[in-house]
mmCIF file of C-alpha atoms in Angstrom:
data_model
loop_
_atom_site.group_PDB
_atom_site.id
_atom_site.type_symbol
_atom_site.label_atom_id
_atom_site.label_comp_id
_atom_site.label_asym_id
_atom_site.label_seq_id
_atom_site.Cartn_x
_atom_site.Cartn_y
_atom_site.Cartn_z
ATOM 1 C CA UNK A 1 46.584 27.811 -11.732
ATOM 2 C CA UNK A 2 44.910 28.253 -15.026
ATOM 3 C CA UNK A 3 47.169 30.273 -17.598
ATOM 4 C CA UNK A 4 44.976 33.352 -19.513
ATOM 5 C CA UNK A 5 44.828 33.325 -23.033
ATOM 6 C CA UNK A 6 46.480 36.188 -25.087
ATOM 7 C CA UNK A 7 44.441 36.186 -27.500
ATOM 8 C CA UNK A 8 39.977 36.032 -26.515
ATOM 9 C CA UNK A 9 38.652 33.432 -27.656
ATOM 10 C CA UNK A 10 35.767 34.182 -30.387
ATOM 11 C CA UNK A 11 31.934 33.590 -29.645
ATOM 12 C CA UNK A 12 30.563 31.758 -32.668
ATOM 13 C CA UNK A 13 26.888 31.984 -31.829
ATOM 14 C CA UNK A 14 25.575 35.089 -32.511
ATOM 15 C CA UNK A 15 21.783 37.295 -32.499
ATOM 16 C CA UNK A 16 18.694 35.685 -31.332
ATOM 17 C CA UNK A 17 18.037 35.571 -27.723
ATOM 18 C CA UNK A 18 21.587 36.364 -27.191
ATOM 19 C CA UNK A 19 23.065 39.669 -25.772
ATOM 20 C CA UNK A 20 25.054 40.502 -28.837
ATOM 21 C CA UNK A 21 25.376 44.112 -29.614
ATOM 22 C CA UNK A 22 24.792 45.338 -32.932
ATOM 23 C CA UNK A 23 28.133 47.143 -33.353
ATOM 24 C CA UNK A 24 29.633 43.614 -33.245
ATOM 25 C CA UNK A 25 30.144 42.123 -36.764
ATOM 26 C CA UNK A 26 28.217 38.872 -36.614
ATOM 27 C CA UNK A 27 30.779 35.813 -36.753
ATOM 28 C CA UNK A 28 30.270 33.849 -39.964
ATOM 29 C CA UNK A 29 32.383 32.152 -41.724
ATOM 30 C CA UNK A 30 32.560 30.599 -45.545
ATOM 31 C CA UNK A 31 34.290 26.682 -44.985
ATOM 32 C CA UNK A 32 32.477 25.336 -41.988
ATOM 33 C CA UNK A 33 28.688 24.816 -41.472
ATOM 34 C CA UNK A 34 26.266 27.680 -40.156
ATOM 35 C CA UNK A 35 23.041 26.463 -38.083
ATOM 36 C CA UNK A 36 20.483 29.471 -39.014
ATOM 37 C CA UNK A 37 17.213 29.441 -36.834
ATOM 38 C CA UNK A 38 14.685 32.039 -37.726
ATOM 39 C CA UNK A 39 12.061 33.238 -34.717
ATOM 40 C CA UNK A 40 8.754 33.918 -35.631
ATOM 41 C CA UNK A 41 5.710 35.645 -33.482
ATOM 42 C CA UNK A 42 4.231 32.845 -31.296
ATOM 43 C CA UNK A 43 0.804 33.491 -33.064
ATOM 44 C CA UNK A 44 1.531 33.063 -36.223
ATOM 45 C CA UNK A 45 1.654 28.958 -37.594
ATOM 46 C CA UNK A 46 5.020 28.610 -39.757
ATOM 47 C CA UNK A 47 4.086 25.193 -40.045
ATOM 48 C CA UNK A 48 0.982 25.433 -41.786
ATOM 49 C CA UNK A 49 3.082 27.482 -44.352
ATOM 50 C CA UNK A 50 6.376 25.449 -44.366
ATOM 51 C CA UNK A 51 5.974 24.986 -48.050
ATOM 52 C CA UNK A 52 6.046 28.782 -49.237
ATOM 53 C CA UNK A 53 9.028 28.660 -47.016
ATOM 54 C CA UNK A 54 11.039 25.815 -48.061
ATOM 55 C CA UNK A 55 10.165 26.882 -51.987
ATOM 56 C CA UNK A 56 11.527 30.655 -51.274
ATOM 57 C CA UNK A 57 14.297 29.056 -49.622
ATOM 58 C CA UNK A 58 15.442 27.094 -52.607
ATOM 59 C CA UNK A 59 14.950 30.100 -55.174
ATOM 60 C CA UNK A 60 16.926 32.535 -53.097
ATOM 61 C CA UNK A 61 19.576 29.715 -52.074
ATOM 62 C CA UNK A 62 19.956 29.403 -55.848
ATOM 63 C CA UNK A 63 20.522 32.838 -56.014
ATOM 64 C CA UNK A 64 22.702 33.479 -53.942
ATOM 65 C CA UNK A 65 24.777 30.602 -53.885
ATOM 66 C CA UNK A 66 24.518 29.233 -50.488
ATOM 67 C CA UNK A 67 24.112 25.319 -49.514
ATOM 68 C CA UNK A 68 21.095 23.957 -48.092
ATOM 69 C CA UNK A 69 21.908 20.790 -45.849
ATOM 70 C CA UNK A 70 19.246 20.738 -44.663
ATOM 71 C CA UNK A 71 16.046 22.514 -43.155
ATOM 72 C CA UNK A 72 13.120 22.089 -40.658
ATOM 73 C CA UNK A 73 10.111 24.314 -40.329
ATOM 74 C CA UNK A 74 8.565 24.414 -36.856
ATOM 75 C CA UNK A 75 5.461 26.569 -35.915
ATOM 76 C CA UNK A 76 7.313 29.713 -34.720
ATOM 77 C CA UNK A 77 10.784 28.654 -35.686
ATOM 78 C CA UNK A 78 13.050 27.752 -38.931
ATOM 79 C CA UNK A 79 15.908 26.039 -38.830
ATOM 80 C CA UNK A 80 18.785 25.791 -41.549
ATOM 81 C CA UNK A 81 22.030 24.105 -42.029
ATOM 82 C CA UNK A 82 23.717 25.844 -44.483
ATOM 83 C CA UNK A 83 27.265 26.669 -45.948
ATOM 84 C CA UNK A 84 27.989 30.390 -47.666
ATOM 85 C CA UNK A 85 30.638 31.410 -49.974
ATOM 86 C CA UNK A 86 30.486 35.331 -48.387
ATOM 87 C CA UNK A 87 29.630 37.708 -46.176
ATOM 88 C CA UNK A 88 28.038 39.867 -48.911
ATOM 89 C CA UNK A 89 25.950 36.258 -49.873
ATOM 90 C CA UNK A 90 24.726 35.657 -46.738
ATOM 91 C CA UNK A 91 23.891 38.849 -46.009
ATOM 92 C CA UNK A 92 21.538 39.246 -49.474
ATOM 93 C CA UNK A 93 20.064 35.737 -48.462
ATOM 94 C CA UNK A 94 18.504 36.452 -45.024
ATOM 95 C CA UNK A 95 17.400 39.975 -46.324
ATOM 96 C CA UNK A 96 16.009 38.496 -49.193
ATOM 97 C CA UNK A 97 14.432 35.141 -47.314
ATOM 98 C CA UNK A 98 12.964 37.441 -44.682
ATOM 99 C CA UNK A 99 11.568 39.764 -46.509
ATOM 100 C CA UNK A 100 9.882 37.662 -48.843
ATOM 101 C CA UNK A 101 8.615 35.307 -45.967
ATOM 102 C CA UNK A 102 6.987 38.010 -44.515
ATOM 103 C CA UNK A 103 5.717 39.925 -47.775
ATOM 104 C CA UNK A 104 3.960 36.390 -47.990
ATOM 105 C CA UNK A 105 2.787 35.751 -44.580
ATOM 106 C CA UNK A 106 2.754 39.006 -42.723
ATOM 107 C CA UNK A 107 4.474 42.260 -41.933
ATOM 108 C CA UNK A 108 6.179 42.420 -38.785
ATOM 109 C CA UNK A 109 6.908 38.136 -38.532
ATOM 110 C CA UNK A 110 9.793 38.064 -37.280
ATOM 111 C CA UNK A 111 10.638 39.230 -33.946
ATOM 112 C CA UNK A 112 14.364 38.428 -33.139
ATOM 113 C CA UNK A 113 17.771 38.756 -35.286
ATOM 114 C CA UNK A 114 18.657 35.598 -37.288
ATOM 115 C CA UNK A 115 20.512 33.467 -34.684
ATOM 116 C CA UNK A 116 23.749 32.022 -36.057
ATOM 117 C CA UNK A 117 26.069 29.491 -34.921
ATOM 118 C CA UNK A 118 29.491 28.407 -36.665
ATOM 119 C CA UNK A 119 29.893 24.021 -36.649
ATOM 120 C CA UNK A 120 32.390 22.365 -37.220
ATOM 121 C CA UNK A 121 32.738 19.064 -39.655
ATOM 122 C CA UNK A 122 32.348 15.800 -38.690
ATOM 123 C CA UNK A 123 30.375 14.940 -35.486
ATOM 124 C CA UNK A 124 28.693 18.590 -34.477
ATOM 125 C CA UNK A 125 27.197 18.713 -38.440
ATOM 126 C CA UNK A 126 25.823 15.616 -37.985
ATOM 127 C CA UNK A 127 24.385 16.609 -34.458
ATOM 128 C CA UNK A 128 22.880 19.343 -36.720
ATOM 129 C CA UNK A 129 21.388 17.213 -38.523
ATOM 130 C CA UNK A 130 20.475 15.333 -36.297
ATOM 131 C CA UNK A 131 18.419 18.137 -34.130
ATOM 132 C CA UNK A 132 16.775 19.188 -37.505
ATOM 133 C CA UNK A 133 15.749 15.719 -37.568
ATOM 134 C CA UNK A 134 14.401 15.302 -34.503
ATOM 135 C CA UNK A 135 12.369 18.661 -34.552
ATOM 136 C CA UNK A 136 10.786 17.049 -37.948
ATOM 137 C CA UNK A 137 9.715 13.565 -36.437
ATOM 138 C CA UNK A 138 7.703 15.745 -33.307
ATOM 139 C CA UNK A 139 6.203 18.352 -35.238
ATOM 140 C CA UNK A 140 5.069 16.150 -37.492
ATOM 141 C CA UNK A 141 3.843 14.168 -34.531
ATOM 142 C CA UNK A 142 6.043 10.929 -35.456
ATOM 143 C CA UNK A 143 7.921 11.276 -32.258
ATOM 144 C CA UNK A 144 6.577 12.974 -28.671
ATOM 145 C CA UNK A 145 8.087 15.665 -27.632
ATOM 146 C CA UNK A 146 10.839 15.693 -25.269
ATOM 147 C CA UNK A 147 11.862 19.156 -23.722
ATOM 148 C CA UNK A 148 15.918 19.644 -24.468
ATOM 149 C CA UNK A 149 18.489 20.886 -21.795
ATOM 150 C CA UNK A 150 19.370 24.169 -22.006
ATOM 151 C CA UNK A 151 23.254 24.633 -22.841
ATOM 152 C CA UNK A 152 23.065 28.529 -23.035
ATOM 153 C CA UNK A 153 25.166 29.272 -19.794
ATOM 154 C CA UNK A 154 27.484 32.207 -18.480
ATOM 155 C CA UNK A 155 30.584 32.379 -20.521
#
């Protein structure tokens, strides 16, 4: 027999594709690494603009005072591995980054919430890293493509 927890145990993935409700507070925290994915429309070609979006990402990083580990534009996606130092930070940032993405490239870009998801240090940053990697090496064409599992499941 299993013994139930007293106190829930905290989702640390949070908006995208996910069924998060917007009166939730979105889990982030300050000491451990954030993996940040940006969805685009399918029609519009990130890639072909990946370095408006890596220089805006620098000067508002800068800015605001958040760590870039490390970052991989895809052709409706962007990923990020960063670190904040606030709430108030990140929340400036990804107003900021977004709105001056699409200012750039076109109103109406993005079509999901910023997906979030806390790491932890050690080996899950360096699977981060890793995946950003690995999304690099096939959409520059380096590597071929191979389809990834799926670990979204019921919780």
């Amino acid at each position: 027999m299993k013994q139930l927890p007293l106190i829930p145990k905290t989702h640390l993935a949070c908006g995208g594709s996910l069924n998060n409700t917007r009166q939730e507070k979105r889990v982030l925290s300050s000491r451990r690494p954030i993996q940040l994915v940006l969805k685009s429309k399918a029609s519009t070609d990130l890639f072909k603009s990946r370095l408006i979006i890596k220089n805006l990402t620098s000067i508002y990083a800068k800015k605001f005072g958040i760590k870039v580990y490390a970052s991989s534009v895809q052709r409706d996606h962007v990923h990020f591995v960063i670190k904040i130092p606030d709430r108030g930070s990140y929340s400036a940032f990804i107003r900021t980054l977004t709105g001056m993405i699409a200012r750039r490239l076109g109103r109406g870009l993005f079509i999901m919430r910023p997906f979030t998801r806390i790491g932890t240090w050690g080996r899950d940053f360096r699977n981060m890293l890793d995946y950003l990697f690995r999304n690099d090496m096939e959409v520059f064409k380096i590597w071929t493509y191979k389809p990834r599992r799926s670990r979204a499941g019921p919780t």
